[in-house]
Amino acid sequence: MAKKNTEANTSFFSFIKAKEQWIDWIILAVSCLIGYIALKICYPFPATISDSGTYVSAAVDDMFTFYRPFGYSAFLQIVHTFSSSVHAIFVSQIVLYFVSCAAFALVVKYIYTPANRILWYILLFIFVFSPISFYMSNAIMSDMLFAIMIYFMLAALFYLIKAKNSWVALGVLLLALYFCLQIRYLAIIFPVMFIACFFLLKGKMRWIGIAGIMVVTFAFYNQVKSDMKKTTGFNQFSTGFDGWQLANNAMHIIPYIDLKPERIANNELAGLHSFVVVQKDAISERTKQGADVSASFMWINDLPLKQYLFAYIQHTKQPYPIAWVRLGNTTYKDYGQYLIKRYPLEFVRYYYLPNARSIFYTTSKEIIGGYTPINVDDIFEWYKIPKETAMDAKYDIYKDFLAEASSVSYLILWPLIFVLGIFSFLKRKKLVWFDQAQKQIFWIIIITALFYYGATVFASPVSLRFWLPMNAIIFSLVYIMSNRLFERDKQ
């Protein structure tokens, strides 16, 4: 029979220092070092998109922007206090990636003792040696830091479920949750999930943990409200971004419905719809005749949402930030909800299903599929980069090969999980959990995957970089299910 979990015999900190984990540390360290060197050879400067300039501008001005939370800009400020070099971003993000991968992987190993060490080493290498993670570590974007915080949160939660009483783990969980909320609004799904998970604990840790999560969440909520008041004058939590996204997503059905503006009772929605319907052909083209999804309706000036915004500004004489938030918080949100409620089947067919399929093969490579060098003045000035500096990629391996290969890898990984799940179900009577915590953590992983998947798909057209947190989910699911099958064979 496979050896029972080591937790009863040794503490976690003794466990991670033990000789048995030396190879794990070597795999983690060498993988990140190779990734760093390879990226620096191919892409000497960080990758950027338009969002990168917004993050840096917010950091330079120390000002909250209404598009997104201030967390990543605060991270840039912290890094900048230690080094004004733009290369410090990559160094700090790859170091944090290394630490978060080590924390997550070793907690999983601590709870589920490997029945086959070779299998463990292979899966650990596949997990940490992620071309997508390396690329996004060398990008002025929040995606990698967001995934890092999720790795820390899950590692701390798993350890709490196993150890039942660890103030250090609780502190890590709450701190990572706060940073996660500050980096991306999608993280609002985690407080709900974590509160439910804390009911698995007993005693004061349950109630202190739940209270801590609520305090962190309300602190974040109040901070955003305060920042919104200072920036736009609106005393509210909503930045309007969700309304823009909802309208963008709902617009995918426009070429396939026959809804005249005069049939909409609300005059403001009817006016917006008149802007939208005249561009049915453009919407159809952007979505490849209903086969794909796009976020471009939020950002492209020639498309309906931005056209209506400009008309609204001209009519009301309101500043851009005020108009953007106001429309997103009212008209665009109402319009998106109206379309979805009136045509739910069309919304599922032309937006949700095409987007949901992207987890198996992501067509949108975005920043990963095409390197964009720095071209924002704030970035040049803040990092003291001479304007004549050559920033082009030396070897564009992601555009040529790795971006597509990363997408194709999901065509292998998710079917593998499905097959392992079928085998585990068929042999469930012979597969025994060593303790209740192992079973609980396994189901928490599945619930986390479903929460993150459902929220990500509904919120926005999915790009390859959005699936970074799923790397930990895939790694742990494959390892736990295959490990149980190996344990059965040894019995």
Tab-separated table of N, CA, C and O in Angstrom, residues 347-463:
chain	number	residue	atom	x	y	z
A	347	PHE	N	-28.220	34.280	-27.304
A	347	PHE	CA	-27.025	34.666	-26.554
A	347	PHE	C	-26.153	33.438	-26.264
A	347	PHE	O	-24.926	33.490	-26.402
A	348	VAL	N	-26.778	32.362	-25.849
A	348	VAL	CA	-26.024	31.120	-25.590
A	348	VAL	C	-25.362	30.628	-26.872
A	348	VAL	O	-24.182	30.241	-26.868
A	349	ARG	N	-26.091	30.684	-27.971
A	349	ARG	CA	-25.567	30.124	-29.232
A	349	ARG	C	-24.444	30.973	-29.822
A	349	ARG	O	-23.433	30.428	-30.273
A	350	TYR	N	-24.610	32.291	-29.811
A	350	TYR	CA	-23.661	33.136	-30.546
A	350	TYR	C	-22.591	33.805	-29.667
A	350	TYR	O	-21.642	34.357	-30.211
A	351	TYR	N	-22.774	33.735	-28.351
A	351	TYR	CA	-21.697	34.244	-27.490
A	351	TYR	C	-21.180	33.173	-26.535
A	351	TYR	O	-19.993	32.853	-26.537
A	352	TYR	N	-22.077	32.630	-25.707
A	352	TYR	CA	-21.587	31.796	-24.612
A	352	TYR	C	-20.934	30.498	-25.098
A	352	TYR	O	-19.835	30.151	-24.645
A	353	LEU	N	-21.574	29.793	-25.999
A	353	LEU	CA	-20.995	28.518	-26.456
A	353	LEU	C	-19.679	28.704	-27.213
A	353	LEU	O	-18.710	27.970	-26.947
A	354	PRO	N	-19.602	29.642	-28.168
A	354	PRO	CA	-18.291	29.846	-28.819
A	354	PRO	C	-17.201	30.225	-27.829
A	354	PRO	O	-16.060	29.781	-27.950
A	355	ASN	N	-17.552	31.039	-26.826
A	355	ASN	CA	-16.565	31.427	-25.823
A	355	ASN	C	-16.228	30.264	-24.894
A	355	ASN	O	-15.073	30.082	-24.494
A	356	ALA	N	-17.241	29.462	-24.546
A	356	ALA	CA	-17.024	28.327	-23.649
A	356	ALA	C	-16.115	27.282	-24.272
A	356	ALA	O	-15.353	26.606	-23.580
A	357	ARG	N	-16.194	27.140	-25.584
A	357	ARG	CA	-15.340	26.149	-26.257
A	357	ARG	C	-13.866	26.553	-26.259
A	357	ARG	O	-12.992	25.716	-26.526
A	358	SER	N	-13.598	27.815	-25.967
A	358	SER	CA	-12.224	28.306	-26.074
A	358	SER	C	-11.284	27.691	-25.050
A	358	SER	O	-10.064	27.758	-25.208
A	359	ILE	N	-11.822	27.073	-24.004
A	359	ILE	CA	-10.943	26.421	-23.041
A	359	ILE	C	-10.264	25.205	-23.664
A	359	ILE	O	-9.174	24.799	-23.267
A	360	PHE	N	-10.885	24.629	-24.667
A	360	PHE	CA	-10.304	23.467	-25.338
A	360	PHE	C	-9.325	23.877	-26.439
A	360	PHE	O	-8.351	23.186	-26.696
A	361	TYR	N	-9.621	25.011	-27.065
A	361	TYR	CA	-8.685	25.545	-28.058
A	361	TYR	C	-8.944	27.043	-28.189
A	361	TYR	O	-9.982	27.467	-28.677
A	362	THR	N	-7.996	27.838	-27.694
A	362	THR	CA	-8.161	29.289	-27.664
A	362	THR	C	-7.630	29.912	-28.943
A	362	THR	O	-6.434	29.848	-29.222
A	363	THR	N	-8.526	30.510	-29.709
A	363	THR	CA	-8.104	31.129	-30.964
A	363	THR	C	-7.457	32.492	-30.744
A	363	THR	O	-6.610	32.915	-31.516
A	364	SER	N	-7.873	33.188	-29.666
A	364	SER	CA	-7.348	34.525	-29.399
A	364	SER	C	-6.030	34.431	-28.641
A	364	SER	O	-6.001	34.092	-27.462
A	365	LYS	N	-4.927	34.734	-29.329
A	365	LYS	CA	-3.600	34.700	-28.690
A	365	LYS	C	-3.223	36.078	-28.152
A	365	LYS	O	-2.393	36.189	-27.272
A	366	GLU	N	-3.807	37.117	-28.730
A	366	GLU	CA	-3.584	38.494	-28.296
A	366	GLU	C	-2.105	38.812	-28.135
A	366	GLU	O	-1.310	38.619	-29.045
A	367	ILE	N	-1.735	39.281	-26.956
A	367	ILE	CA	-0.368	39.721	-26.680
A	367	ILE	C	0.642	38.597	-26.863
A	367	ILE	O	1.775	38.814	-27.284
A	368	ILE	N	0.242	37.355	-26.558
A	368	ILE	CA	1.164	36.224	-26.645
A	368	ILE	C	1.452	35.873	-28.101
A	368	ILE	O	2.545	35.426	-28.438
A	369	GLY	N	0.472	36.092	-28.963
A	369	GLY	CA	0.647	35.721	-30.357
A	369	GLY	C	1.371	36.746	-31.204
A	369	GLY	O	1.752	36.460	-32.341
A	370	GLY	N	1.588	37.933	-30.662
A	370	GLY	CA	2.275	38.956	-31.442
A	370	GLY	C	2.921	39.983	-30.545
A	370	GLY	O	2.230	40.718	-29.841
A	371	TYR	N	4.216	40.027	-30.518
A	371	TYR	CA	4.948	40.927	-29.625
A	371	TYR	C	4.778	42.380	-30.056
A	371	TYR	O	4.982	42.723	-31.221
A	372	THR	N	4.373	43.219	-29.096
A	372	THR	CA	4.277	44.656	-29.336
A	372	THR	C	5.287	45.362	-28.445
A	372	THR	O	5.172	45.291	-27.212
A	373	PRO	N	6.290	46.003	-29.008
A	373	PRO	CA	7.287	46.694	-28.173
A	373	PRO	C	6.698	47.917	-27.492
A	373	PRO	O	5.593	48.367	-27.815
A	374	ILE	N	7.429	48.449	-26.543
A	374	ILE	CA	6.986	49.625	-25.796
A	374	ILE	C	6.832	50.821	-26.740
A	374	ILE	O	7.732	51.129	-27.520
A	375	ASN	N	5.673	51.498	-26.671
A	375	ASN	CA	5.468	52.674	-27.519
A	375	ASN	C	4.667	53.759	-26.804
A	375	ASN	O	4.004	54.569	-27.426
A	376	VAL	N	4.743	53.741	-25.453
A	376	VAL	CA	4.013	54.720	-24.641
A	376	VAL	C	5.013	55.637	-23.952
A	376	VAL	O	5.957	55.161	-23.311
A	377	ASP	N	4.820	56.940	-24.070
A	377	ASP	CA	5.769	57.917	-23.529
A	377	ASP	C	5.981	57.756	-22.023
A	377	ASP	O	7.103	57.874	-21.530
A	378	ASP	N	4.890	57.489	-21.281
A	378	ASP	CA	5.017	57.339	-19.827
A	378	ASP	C	5.986	56.214	-19.460
A	378	ASP	O	6.723	56.313	-18.477
A	379	ILE	N	5.958	55.139	-20.235
A	379	ILE	CA	6.843	54.008	-19.952
A	379	ILE	C	8.293	54.405	-20.211
A	379	ILE	O	9.188	54.114	-19.408
A	380	PHE	N	8.543	55.079	-21.315
A	380	PHE	CA	9.901	55.538	-21.635
A	380	PHE	C	10.433	56.458	-20.534
A	380	PHE	O	11.570	56.320	-20.077
A	381	GLU	N	9.588	57.382	-20.102
A	381	GLU	CA	10.039	58.380	-19.130
A	381	GLU	C	10.238	57.779	-17.741
A	381	GLU	O	11.235	58.059	-17.071
A	382	TRP	N	9.290	56.940	-17.305
A	382	TRP	CA	9.362	56.425	-15.945
A	382	TRP	C	10.537	55.463	-15.761
A	382	TRP	O	11.162	55.422	-14.711
A	383	TYR	N	10.812	54.706	-16.828
A	383	TYR	CA	11.894	53.723	-16.740
A	383	TYR	C	13.194	54.224	-17.378
A	383	TYR	O	14.136	53.459	-17.555
A	384	LYS	N	13.209	55.502	-17.737
A	384	LYS	CA	14.424	56.147	-18.264
A	384	LYS	C	15.022	55.360	-19.430
A	384	LYS	O	16.216	55.048	-19.474
A	385	ILE	N	14.166	55.033	-20.389
A	385	ILE	CA	14.595	54.298	-21.575
A	385	ILE	C	14.859	55.297	-22.701
A	385	ILE	O	13.957	56.055	-23.070
A	386	PRO	N	16.051	55.333	-23.257
A	386	PRO	CA	16.318	56.235	-24.392
A	386	PRO	C	15.376	55.927	-25.559
A	386	PRO	O	15.152	54.755	-25.891
A	387	LYS	N	14.833	56.973	-26.152
A	387	LYS	CA	13.844	56.775	-27.223
A	387	LYS	C	14.409	56.006	-28.417
A	387	LYS	O	13.671	55.348	-29.142
A	388	GLU	N	15.727	56.082	-28.641
A	388	GLU	CA	16.316	55.407	-29.802
A	388	GLU	C	16.607	53.933	-29.541
A	388	GLU	O	17.114	53.228	-30.419
A	389	THR	N	16.257	53.418	-28.360
A	389	THR	CA	16.532	52.025	-28.013
A	389	THR	C	15.782	51.078	-28.943
A	389	THR	O	14.578	51.230	-29.172
A	390	ALA	N	16.495	50.074	-29.467
A	390	ALA	CA	15.873	49.066	-30.333
A	390	ALA	C	15.126	48.059	-29.467
A	390	ALA	O	15.728	47.383	-28.633
A	391	MET	N	13.837	47.940	-29.671
A	391	MET	CA	13.017	47.102	-28.794
A	391	MET	C	12.369	45.927	-29.501
A	391	MET	O	11.623	45.173	-28.880
A	392	ASP	N	12.613	45.758	-30.753
A	392	ASP	CA	12.003	44.657	-31.481
A	392	ASP	C	12.481	43.317	-30.941
A	392	ASP	O	13.576	43.196	-30.383
A	393	ALA	N	11.665	42.299	-31.122
A	393	ALA	CA	12.039	40.953	-30.704
A	393	ALA	C	13.226	40.464	-31.531
A	393	ALA	O	13.295	40.703	-32.742
A	394	LYS	N	14.145	39.783	-30.875
A	394	LYS	CA	15.286	39.204	-31.588
A	394	LYS	C	14.868	37.932	-32.327
A	394	LYS	O	15.295	37.691	-33.459
A	395	TYR	N	14.050	37.133	-31.653
A	395	TYR	CA	13.541	35.888	-32.249
A	395	TYR	C	12.072	35.778	-31.847
A	395	TYR	O	11.759	35.648	-30.672
A	396	ASP	N	11.180	35.823	-32.813
A	396	ASP	CA	9.745	35.875	-32.523
A	396	ASP	C	9.159	34.465	-32.442
A	396	ASP	O	8.274	34.077	-33.201
A	397	ILE	N	9.661	33.667	-31.462
A	397	ILE	CA	9.277	32.256	-31.395
A	397	ILE	C	7.825	32.065	-30.967
A	397	ILE	O	7.210	31.051	-31.312
A	398	TYR	N	7.266	32.994	-30.221
A	398	TYR	CA	5.864	32.837	-29.801
A	398	TYR	C	4.925	33.042	-30.982
A	398	TYR	O	3.955	32.292	-31.155
A	399	LYS	N	5.198	34.053	-31.777
A	399	LYS	CA	4.368	34.271	-32.962
A	399	LYS	C	4.513	33.127	-33.949
A	399	LYS	O	3.542	32.711	-34.585
A	400	ASP	N	5.724	32.594	-34.075
A	400	ASP	CA	5.998	31.549	-35.056
A	400	ASP	C	5.537	30.168	-34.616
A	400	ASP	O	5.173	29.339	-35.454
A	401	PHE	N	5.560	29.924	-33.288
A	401	PHE	CA	5.323	28.545	-32.869
A	401	PHE	C	4.632	28.417	-31.503
A	401	PHE	O	3.609	27.760	-31.376
A	402	LEU	N	5.178	29.039	-30.453
A	402	LEU	CA	4.788	28.702	-29.093
A	402	LEU	C	3.372	29.129	-28.716
A	402	LEU	O	2.716	28.457	-27.921
A	403	ALA	N	2.880	30.236	-29.257
A	403	ALA	CA	1.512	30.657	-28.942
A	403	ALA	C	0.512	29.611	-29.427
A	403	ALA	O	-0.394	29.205	-28.687
A	404	GLU	N	0.690	29.162	-30.648
A	404	GLU	CA	-0.204	28.136	-31.202
A	404	GLU	C	-0.036	26.811	-30.472
A	404	GLU	O	-1.012	26.120	-30.164
A	405	ALA	N	1.206	26.439	-30.172
A	405	ALA	CA	1.462	25.180	-29.457
A	405	ALA	C	0.822	25.201	-28.070
A	405	ALA	O	0.309	24.183	-27.596
A	406	SER	N	0.840	26.364	-27.413
A	406	SER	CA	0.213	26.478	-26.096
A	406	SER	C	-1.294	26.270	-26.183
A	406	SER	O	-1.891	25.622	-25.319
A	407	SER	N	-1.923	26.820	-27.214
A	407	SER	CA	-3.359	26.599	-27.406
A	407	SER	C	-3.655	25.129	-27.676
A	407	SER	O	-4.598	24.557	-27.120
A	408	VAL	N	-2.849	24.512	-28.517
A	408	VAL	CA	-3.062	23.108	-28.874
A	408	VAL	C	-2.896	22.200	-27.659
A	408	VAL	O	-3.556	21.155	-27.549
A	409	SER	N	-2.044	22.591	-26.711
A	409	SER	CA	-1.798	21.747	-25.534
A	409	SER	C	-3.077	21.485	-24.750
A	409	SER	O	-3.244	20.412	-24.152
A	410	TYR	N	-4.013	22.452	-24.758
A	410	TYR	CA	-5.266	22.240	-24.038
A	410	TYR	C	-6.121	21.160	-24.695
A	410	TYR	O	-6.944	20.520	-24.025
A	411	LEU	N	-5.933	20.954	-25.995
A	411	LEU	CA	-6.651	19.868	-26.676
A	411	LEU	C	-6.215	18.507	-26.163
A	411	LEU	O	-6.921	17.508	-26.325
A	412	ILE	N	-5.041	18.461	-25.548
A	412	ILE	CA	-4.531	17.220	-24.980
A	412	ILE	C	-4.865	17.129	-23.495
A	412	ILE	O	-5.299	16.070	-23.009
A	413	LEU	N	-4.697	18.223	-22.777
A	413	LEU	CA	-4.813	18.193	-21.319
A	413	LEU	C	-6.245	17.966	-20.837
A	413	LEU	O	-6.477	17.153	-19.931
A	414	TRP	N	-7.218	18.665	-21.422
A	414	TRP	CA	-8.581	18.489	-20.942
A	414	TRP	C	-9.148	17.105	-21.267
A	414	TRP	O	-9.811	16.496	-20.397
A	415	PRO	N	-8.932	16.540	-22.462
A	415	PRO	CA	-9.356	15.148	-22.679
A	415	PRO	C	-8.671	14.168	-21.722
A	415	PRO	O	-9.283	13.191	-21.294
A	416	LEU	N	-7.397	14.463	-21.371
A	416	LEU	CA	-6.705	13.610	-20.411
A	416	LEU	C	-7.416	13.634	-19.057
A	416	LEU	O	-7.602	12.584	-18.418
A	417	ILE	N	-7.820	14.815	-18.625
A	417	ILE	CA	-8.565	14.927	-17.366
A	417	ILE	C	-9.883	14.169	-17.452
A	417	ILE	O	-10.295	13.475	-16.510
A	418	PHE	N	-10.546	14.266	-18.590
A	418	PHE	CA	-11.822	13.564	-18.789
A	418	PHE	C	-11.632	12.052	-18.686
A	418	PHE	O	-12.410	11.358	-18.006
A	419	VAL	N	-10.607	11.539	-19.344
A	419	VAL	CA	-10.343	10.093	-19.310
A	419	VAL	C	-10.007	9.641	-17.892
A	419	VAL	O	-10.508	8.617	-17.410
A	420	LEU	N	-9.147	10.391	-17.207
A	420	LEU	CA	-8.802	10.048	-15.824
A	420	LEU	C	-10.040	10.096	-14.937
A	420	LEU	O	-10.192	9.270	-14.024
A	421	GLY	N	-10.922	11.063	-15.192
A	421	GLY	CA	-12.159	11.151	-14.423
A	421	GLY	C	-13.047	9.941	-14.625
A	421	GLY	O	-13.637	9.423	-13.670
A	422	ILE	N	-13.138	9.464	-15.857
A	422	ILE	CA	-13.940	8.268	-16.143
A	422	ILE	C	-13.359	7.052	-15.427
A	422	ILE	O	-14.094	6.267	-14.792
A	423	PHE	N	-12.038	6.872	-15.526
A	423	PHE	CA	-11.392	5.746	-14.845
A	423	PHE	C	-11.605	5.833	-13.338
A	423	PHE	O	-11.871	4.818	-12.675
A	424	SER	N	-11.459	7.036	-12.777
A	424	SER	CA	-11.633	7.207	-11.339
A	424	SER	C	-13.062	6.890	-10.910
A	424	SER	O	-13.292	6.297	-9.851
A	425	PHE	N	-14.031	7.275	-11.753
A	425	PHE	CA	-15.432	6.989	-11.436
A	425	PHE	C	-15.708	5.490	-11.490
A	425	PHE	O	-16.362	4.933	-10.601
A	426	LEU	N	-15.208	4.835	-12.521
A	426	LEU	CA	-15.460	3.394	-12.681
A	426	LEU	C	-14.809	2.577	-11.567
A	426	LEU	O	-15.327	1.538	-11.162
A	427	LYS	N	-13.673	3.068	-11.063
A	427	LYS	CA	-12.933	2.326	-10.027
A	427	LYS	C	-13.090	2.973	-8.647
A	427	LYS	O	-12.285	2.732	-7.742
A	428	ARG	N	-14.132	3.786	-8.479
A	428	ARG	CA	-14.281	4.579	-7.259
A	428	ARG	C	-14.373	3.724	-6.006
A	428	ARG	O	-13.942	4.135	-4.920
A	429	LYS	N	-14.924	2.501	-6.109
A	429	LYS	CA	-15.075	1.659	-4.926
A	429	LYS	C	-13.737	1.100	-4.446
A	429	LYS	O	-13.609	0.725	-3.290
A	430	LYS	N	-12.760	1.038	-5.342
A	430	LYS	CA	-11.453	0.505	-4.977
A	430	LYS	C	-10.436	1.605	-4.685
A	430	LYS	O	-9.321	1.322	-4.268
A	431	LEU	N	-10.827	2.843	-4.951
A	431	LEU	CA	-9.929	3.972	-4.700
A	431	LEU	C	-10.324	4.621	-3.384
A	431	LEU	O	-11.423	5.159	-3.252
A	432	VAL	N	-9.434	4.574	-2.417
A	432	VAL	CA	-9.748	5.037	-1.071
A	432	VAL	C	-8.935	6.290	-0.753
A	432	VAL	O	-7.716	6.319	-0.948
A	433	TRP	N	-9.625	7.338	-0.259
A	433	TRP	CA	-8.927	8.521	0.238
A	433	TRP	C	-8.293	8.179	1.582
A	433	TRP	O	-8.884	7.502	2.414
A	434	PHE	N	-7.087	8.669	1.822
A	434	PHE	CA	-6.429	8.399	3.087
A	434	PHE	C	-7.080	9.159	4.241
A	434	PHE	O	-7.051	8.740	5.374
A	435	ASP	N	-7.651	10.329	3.946
A	435	ASP	CA	-8.368	11.079	4.976
A	435	ASP	C	-9.406	11.970	4.310
A	435	ASP	O	-9.426	12.123	3.086
A	436	GLN	N	-10.268	12.547	5.133
A	436	GLN	CA	-11.360	13.377	4.632
A	436	GLN	C	-10.853	14.625	3.935
A	436	GLN	O	-11.456	15.104	2.972
A	437	ALA	N	-9.726	15.163	4.406
A	437	ALA	CA	-9.182	16.385	3.818
A	437	ALA	C	-8.824	16.193	2.352
A	437	ALA	O	-9.047	17.086	1.524
A	438	GLN	N	-8.258	15.050	2.012
A	438	GLN	CA	-7.906	14.780	0.614
A	438	GLN	C	-9.143	14.840	-0.274
A	438	GLN	O	-9.108	15.430	-1.366
A	439	LYS	N	-10.209	14.244	0.174
A	439	LYS	CA	-11.455	14.242	-0.607
A	439	LYS	C	-12.027	15.650	-0.728
A	439	LYS	O	-12.456	16.077	-1.808
A	440	GLN	N	-12.028	16.383	0.371
A	440	GLN	CA	-12.569	17.748	0.358
A	440	GLN	C	-11.781	18.655	-0.574
A	440	GLN	O	-12.362	19.424	-1.345
A	441	ILE	N	-10.469	18.559	-0.512
A	441	ILE	CA	-9.624	19.406	-1.355
A	441	ILE	C	-9.816	19.079	-2.828
A	441	ILE	O	-9.842	19.979	-3.684
A	442	PHE	N	-9.971	17.805	-3.142
A	442	PHE	CA	-10.210	17.413	-4.531
A	442	PHE	C	-11.473	18.083	-5.078
A	442	PHE	O	-11.474	18.634	-6.181
A	443	TRP	N	-12.535	18.086	-4.288
A	443	TRP	CA	-13.782	18.693	-4.752
A	443	TRP	C	-13.695	20.214	-4.762
A	443	TRP	O	-14.329	20.874	-5.590
A	444	ILE	N	-12.892	20.792	-3.864
A	444	ILE	CA	-12.666	22.244	-3.899
A	444	ILE	C	-11.979	22.637	-5.202
A	444	ILE	O	-12.303	23.669	-5.811
A	445	ILE	N	-11.030	21.819	-5.652
A	445	ILE	CA	-10.340	22.090	-6.916
A	445	ILE	C	-11.328	22.094	-8.077
A	445	ILE	O	-11.307	22.991	-8.940
A	446	ILE	N	-12.213	21.111	-8.094
A	446	ILE	CA	-13.209	21.037	-9.173
A	446	ILE	C	-14.161	22.236	-9.119
A	446	ILE	O	-14.464	22.858	-10.152
A	447	ILE	N	-14.622	22.589	-7.923
A	447	ILE	CA	-15.528	23.737	-7.780
A	447	ILE	C	-14.834	25.025	-8.203
A	447	ILE	O	-15.423	25.885	-8.870
A	448	THR	N	-13.557	25.179	-7.820
A	448	THR	CA	-12.793	26.359	-8.229
A	448	THR	C	-12.711	26.447	-9.748
A	448	THR	O	-12.874	27.535	-10.332
A	449	ALA	N	-12.450	25.318	-10.394
A	449	ALA	CA	-12.373	25.286	-11.854
A	449	ALA	C	-13.690	25.729	-12.476
A	449	ALA	O	-13.708	26.536	-13.423
A	450	LEU	N	-14.799	25.237	-11.947
A	450	LEU	CA	-16.109	25.581	-12.495
A	450	LEU	C	-16.434	27.053	-12.262
A	450	LEU	O	-16.950	27.733	-13.157
A	451	PHE	N	-16.139	27.559	-11.054
A	451	PHE	CA	-16.374	28.971	-10.738
A	451	PHE	C	-15.575	29.862	-11.690
A	451	PHE	O	-16.116	30.799	-12.294
A	452	TYR	N	-14.288	29.589	-11.782
A	452	TYR	CA	-13.421	30.446	-12.589
A	452	TYR	C	-13.787	30.350	-14.071
A	452	TYR	O	-13.839	31.362	-14.771
A	453	TYR	N	-14.046	29.146	-14.525
A	453	TYR	CA	-14.404	28.923	-15.922
A	453	TYR	C	-15.700	29.654	-16.269
A	453	TYR	O	-15.769	30.414	-17.239
A	454	GLY	N	-16.747	29.437	-15.456
A	454	GLY	CA	-18.036	30.056	-15.746
A	454	GLY	C	-17.971	31.568	-15.702
A	454	GLY	O	-18.519	32.249	-16.575
A	455	ALA	N	-17.286	32.122	-14.684
A	455	ALA	CA	-17.196	33.575	-14.547
A	455	ALA	C	-16.382	34.192	-15.675
A	455	ALA	O	-16.742	35.249	-16.211
A	456	THR	N	-15.278	33.544	-16.042
A	456	THR	CA	-14.416	34.072	-17.103
A	456	THR	C	-15.133	34.068	-18.445
A	456	THR	O	-15.076	35.042	-19.202
A	457	VAL	N	-15.824	32.992	-18.751
A	457	VAL	CA	-16.523	32.872	-20.025
A	457	VAL	C	-17.650	33.898	-20.131
A	457	VAL	O	-17.838	34.525	-21.179
A	458	PHE	N	-18.398	34.100	-19.041
A	458	PHE	CA	-19.504	35.050	-19.098
A	458	PHE	C	-19.008	36.487	-19.147
A	458	PHE	O	-19.588	37.335	-19.814
A	459	ALA	N	-17.904	36.755	-18.452
A	459	ALA	CA	-17.451	38.141	-18.293
A	459	ALA	C	-16.878	38.729	-19.564
A	459	ALA	O	-17.140	39.892	-19.888
A	460	SER	N	-16.091	37.945	-20.294
A	460	SER	CA	-15.345	38.556	-21.390
A	460	SER	C	-14.928	37.512	-22.420
A	460	SER	O	-14.705	36.340	-22.061
A	461	PRO	N	-14.811	37.909	-23.688
A	461	PRO	CA	-14.215	37.008	-24.673
A	461	PRO	C	-12.838	36.553	-24.203
A	461	PRO	O	-12.003	37.368	-23.807
A	462	VAL	N	-12.621	35.252	-24.244
A	462	VAL	CA	-11.446	34.667	-23.601
A	462	VAL	C	-10.221	34.738	-24.501
A	462	VAL	O	-10.281	34.439	-25.686
A	463	SER	N	-9.115	35.131	-23.892
A	463	SER	CA	-7.819	35.106	-24.551
A	463	SER	C	-6.944	34.077	-23.845
A	463	SER	O	-7.223	33.678	-22.710
